Amino acid sequence: MSLVKSMVSALLLVAAGAFATSASAQMGDGGTIRLMSNPSGTQSYPPFVIEKFGLDRKYGFELEVIPFTNSQAAIAAVQSKSVEAVVQDWTTIARLRNQNIPIIGVAPFLAYINTVLIPADSEIKTIGDLKGKRVGIFSKTSSDWILLQAAAKKAYGVDLSKEATLQEGAPALLRGTMEQGQLDATLMYNSLTPDMLLSGKSKLLITVHDIVAQMGITEVPYLMYAMREDYAKENPQNAKAFVAAYREAIDILLSNEEVWREQGANMKLAPEATEMFRKGASKEFVKEFKPEMAESINETFAILLEVAGPEVIGMSAMPDKVFTMDYQ
């Protein structure tokens, strides 16, 4: 065999070995990963794709999706070890870690994408006008609500936690309540926003993305796929496999419009609403953590702490970290 052929053969063997090592590094042990996911939001799409295309089996684990609509139920499930993974915003992950509840972000999911909607005939012009109004929120501990409070206080000197009447509830409930004339405004999932706008009953006041921009806050992954830290450390292969399946699911969502239509139909969204939703949400997916994101999250926290205060955020300092790059 010539020297050139020998070198080529050696390089091919090295490449094949590297590929095999990379593939095996992402394979799980066949165990089940229980994931809590809200069936009415954007977070329902990646697990739908993982199950539809068998990505869990491809990467050597079994995904069990457990639906939830109440964030407190998800937190309780993590604490009781009833699930291995959950979708949570970074402020909740930080708060839990400060309370010695070991949960850690293993994959980023979305940037800030939710909205604030008002009735179509409303005369409300700014978030400062929400003073004295009835406002729907998902949870008093959600990042969306914290950001809305901080922005209203900074720009208009309005403390919505004290100067508005709040109603907590699941997005579908808040939608119905506002459309029945019992709310003057509501935070809303981006997945349901297009349908509400196209119905002609609601209009957009502001997006959370724009709130963040107006406050001069650096864009960071708002939602993350988080795991119990003890589970991830004890089952690193499964954690890596889950992240690999998730990232492939995002690739499919970015290239396959049919899966959006199929899941949109499952969520009972009108086709035109699903298309509007797809165009908006697909711009906000985040596939991987980067080191600089940790600093950006800490900077965001510092701004929120200064404007909103520790009572609103639920903590006065950040934990050591809210995500890890060990499994990507």
Short mmCIF file of N, CA and C in Angstrom, two decimals, residues 26 105-111 219-225 243-244 246-248 250-251 254 284-294 297 323-328:
data_model
loop_
_atom_site.label_atom_id
_atom_site.label_comp_id
_atom_site.label_asym_id
_atom_site.label_seq_id
_atom_site.Cartn_x
_atom_site.Cartn_y
_atom_site.Cartn_z
N GLN A 26 -23.65 10.28 23.23
CA GLN A 26 -25.00 10.83 23.30
C GLN A 26 -26.06 9.75 23.54
N GLY A 105 -30.41 23.86 34.75
CA GLY A 105 -30.71 23.92 33.32
C GLY A 105 -29.72 23.08 32.53
N VAL A 106 -30.22 22.20 31.67
CA VAL A 106 -29.33 21.37 30.85
C VAL A 106 -29.40 21.74 29.38
N ALA A 107 -30.46 22.47 28.98
CA ALA A 107 -30.58 22.93 27.60
C ALA A 107 -31.42 24.21 27.59
N PRO A 108 -30.99 25.21 26.83
CA PRO A 108 -31.82 26.42 26.70
C PRO A 108 -33.00 26.11 25.79
N PHE A 109 -34.05 26.91 25.89
CA PHE A 109 -35.23 26.65 25.07
C PHE A 109 -35.63 27.89 24.28
N LEU A 110 -36.13 28.91 24.97
CA LEU A 110 -36.67 30.07 24.27
C LEU A 110 -36.17 31.38 24.86
N ALA A 111 -36.08 32.38 24.00
CA ALA A 111 -35.89 33.75 24.46
C ALA A 111 -37.26 34.27 24.92
N GLU A 219 -30.58 39.98 25.84
CA GLU A 219 -31.42 38.79 25.59
C GLU A 219 -30.74 37.55 26.14
N VAL A 220 -31.49 36.76 26.91
CA VAL A 220 -30.97 35.50 27.47
C VAL A 220 -32.03 34.43 27.28
N PRO A 221 -31.67 33.14 27.41
CA PRO A 221 -32.70 32.10 27.35
C PRO A 221 -33.67 32.27 28.51
N TYR A 222 -34.90 32.60 28.19
CA TYR A 222 -35.93 32.83 29.20
C TYR A 222 -36.38 31.51 29.82
N LEU A 223 -36.68 30.53 28.96
CA LEU A 223 -37.06 29.19 29.41
C LEU A 223 -35.93 28.21 29.17
N MET A 224 -35.80 27.26 30.08
CA MET A 224 -34.78 26.22 29.96
C MET A 224 -35.39 24.85 30.25
N TYR A 225 -34.79 23.83 29.65
CA TYR A 225 -35.09 22.46 30.06
C TYR A 225 -34.18 22.17 31.25
N VAL A 243 -30.58 15.92 25.81
CA VAL A 243 -30.20 17.17 25.18
C VAL A 243 -30.00 16.97 23.68
N ALA A 244 -29.40 15.86 23.29
CA ALA A 244 -29.18 15.57 21.86
C ALA A 244 -30.51 15.42 21.13
N TYR A 246 -33.38 16.71 22.06
CA TYR A 246 -34.01 18.03 22.05
C TYR A 246 -33.45 18.88 20.91
N ARG A 247 -32.13 18.88 20.76
CA ARG A 247 -31.52 19.71 19.72
C ARG A 247 -31.91 19.24 18.33
N GLU A 248 -32.04 17.93 18.14
CA GLU A 248 -32.51 17.44 16.83
C GLU A 248 -33.97 17.82 16.62
N ILE A 250 -35.40 20.53 17.63
CA ILE A 250 -35.40 21.93 17.21
C ILE A 250 -35.03 22.05 15.74
N ASP A 251 -34.04 21.27 15.29
CA ASP A 251 -33.68 21.27 13.87
C ASP A 251 -34.88 20.91 13.01
N LEU A 254 -37.36 23.74 12.83
CA LEU A 254 -36.88 24.84 11.99
C LEU A 254 -36.96 24.52 10.50
N GLU A 284 -37.09 32.38 17.99
CA GLU A 284 -36.69 32.53 19.38
C GLU A 284 -36.11 31.27 20.02
N PHE A 285 -36.04 30.17 19.26
CA PHE A 285 -35.44 28.95 19.81
C PHE A 285 -33.95 29.18 20.09
N VAL A 286 -33.48 28.60 21.18
CA VAL A 286 -32.06 28.65 21.52
C VAL A 286 -31.60 27.20 21.67
N LYS A 287 -30.62 26.78 20.87
CA LYS A 287 -30.25 25.36 20.83
C LYS A 287 -29.19 24.97 21.84
N GLU A 288 -28.31 25.91 22.20
CA GLU A 288 -27.21 25.52 23.08
C GLU A 288 -26.80 26.67 24.00
N PHE A 289 -26.33 26.30 25.16
CA PHE A 289 -25.81 27.29 26.09
C PHE A 289 -24.43 27.76 25.63
N LYS A 290 -24.13 29.02 25.92
CA LYS A 290 -22.80 29.58 25.68
C LYS A 290 -22.32 30.21 26.97
N PRO A 291 -21.01 30.20 27.21
CA PRO A 291 -20.48 30.69 28.50
C PRO A 291 -20.95 32.09 28.85
N GLU A 292 -21.03 32.97 27.84
CA GLU A 292 -21.39 34.37 28.11
C GLU A 292 -22.83 34.54 28.59
N MET A 293 -23.65 33.51 28.39
CA MET A 293 -25.05 33.61 28.83
C MET A 293 -25.16 33.71 30.35
N ALA A 294 -24.22 33.10 31.07
CA ALA A 294 -24.25 33.15 32.53
C ALA A 294 -24.08 34.59 33.00
N ILE A 297 -27.27 36.62 32.27
CA ILE A 297 -28.33 36.32 33.23
C ILE A 297 -28.08 37.06 34.54
N PHE A 323 -27.44 27.09 35.00
CA PHE A 323 -27.35 26.08 33.94
C PHE A 323 -25.95 25.52 33.87
N THR A 324 -25.85 24.37 33.22
CA THR A 324 -24.57 23.71 33.01
C THR A 324 -24.41 23.35 31.54
N MET A 325 -23.18 23.38 31.07
CA MET A 325 -22.88 22.99 29.69
C MET A 325 -22.35 21.56 29.63
N ASP A 326 -22.41 20.85 30.75
CA ASP A 326 -21.80 19.52 30.84
C ASP A 326 -22.48 18.47 29.95
N TYR A 327 -23.72 18.73 29.55
CA TYR A 327 -24.46 17.67 28.86
C TYR A 327 -24.76 18.00 27.40
N GLN A 328 -24.18 19.07 26.89
CA GLN A 328 -24.42 19.40 25.48
C GLN A 328 -23.20 19.10 24.62
#
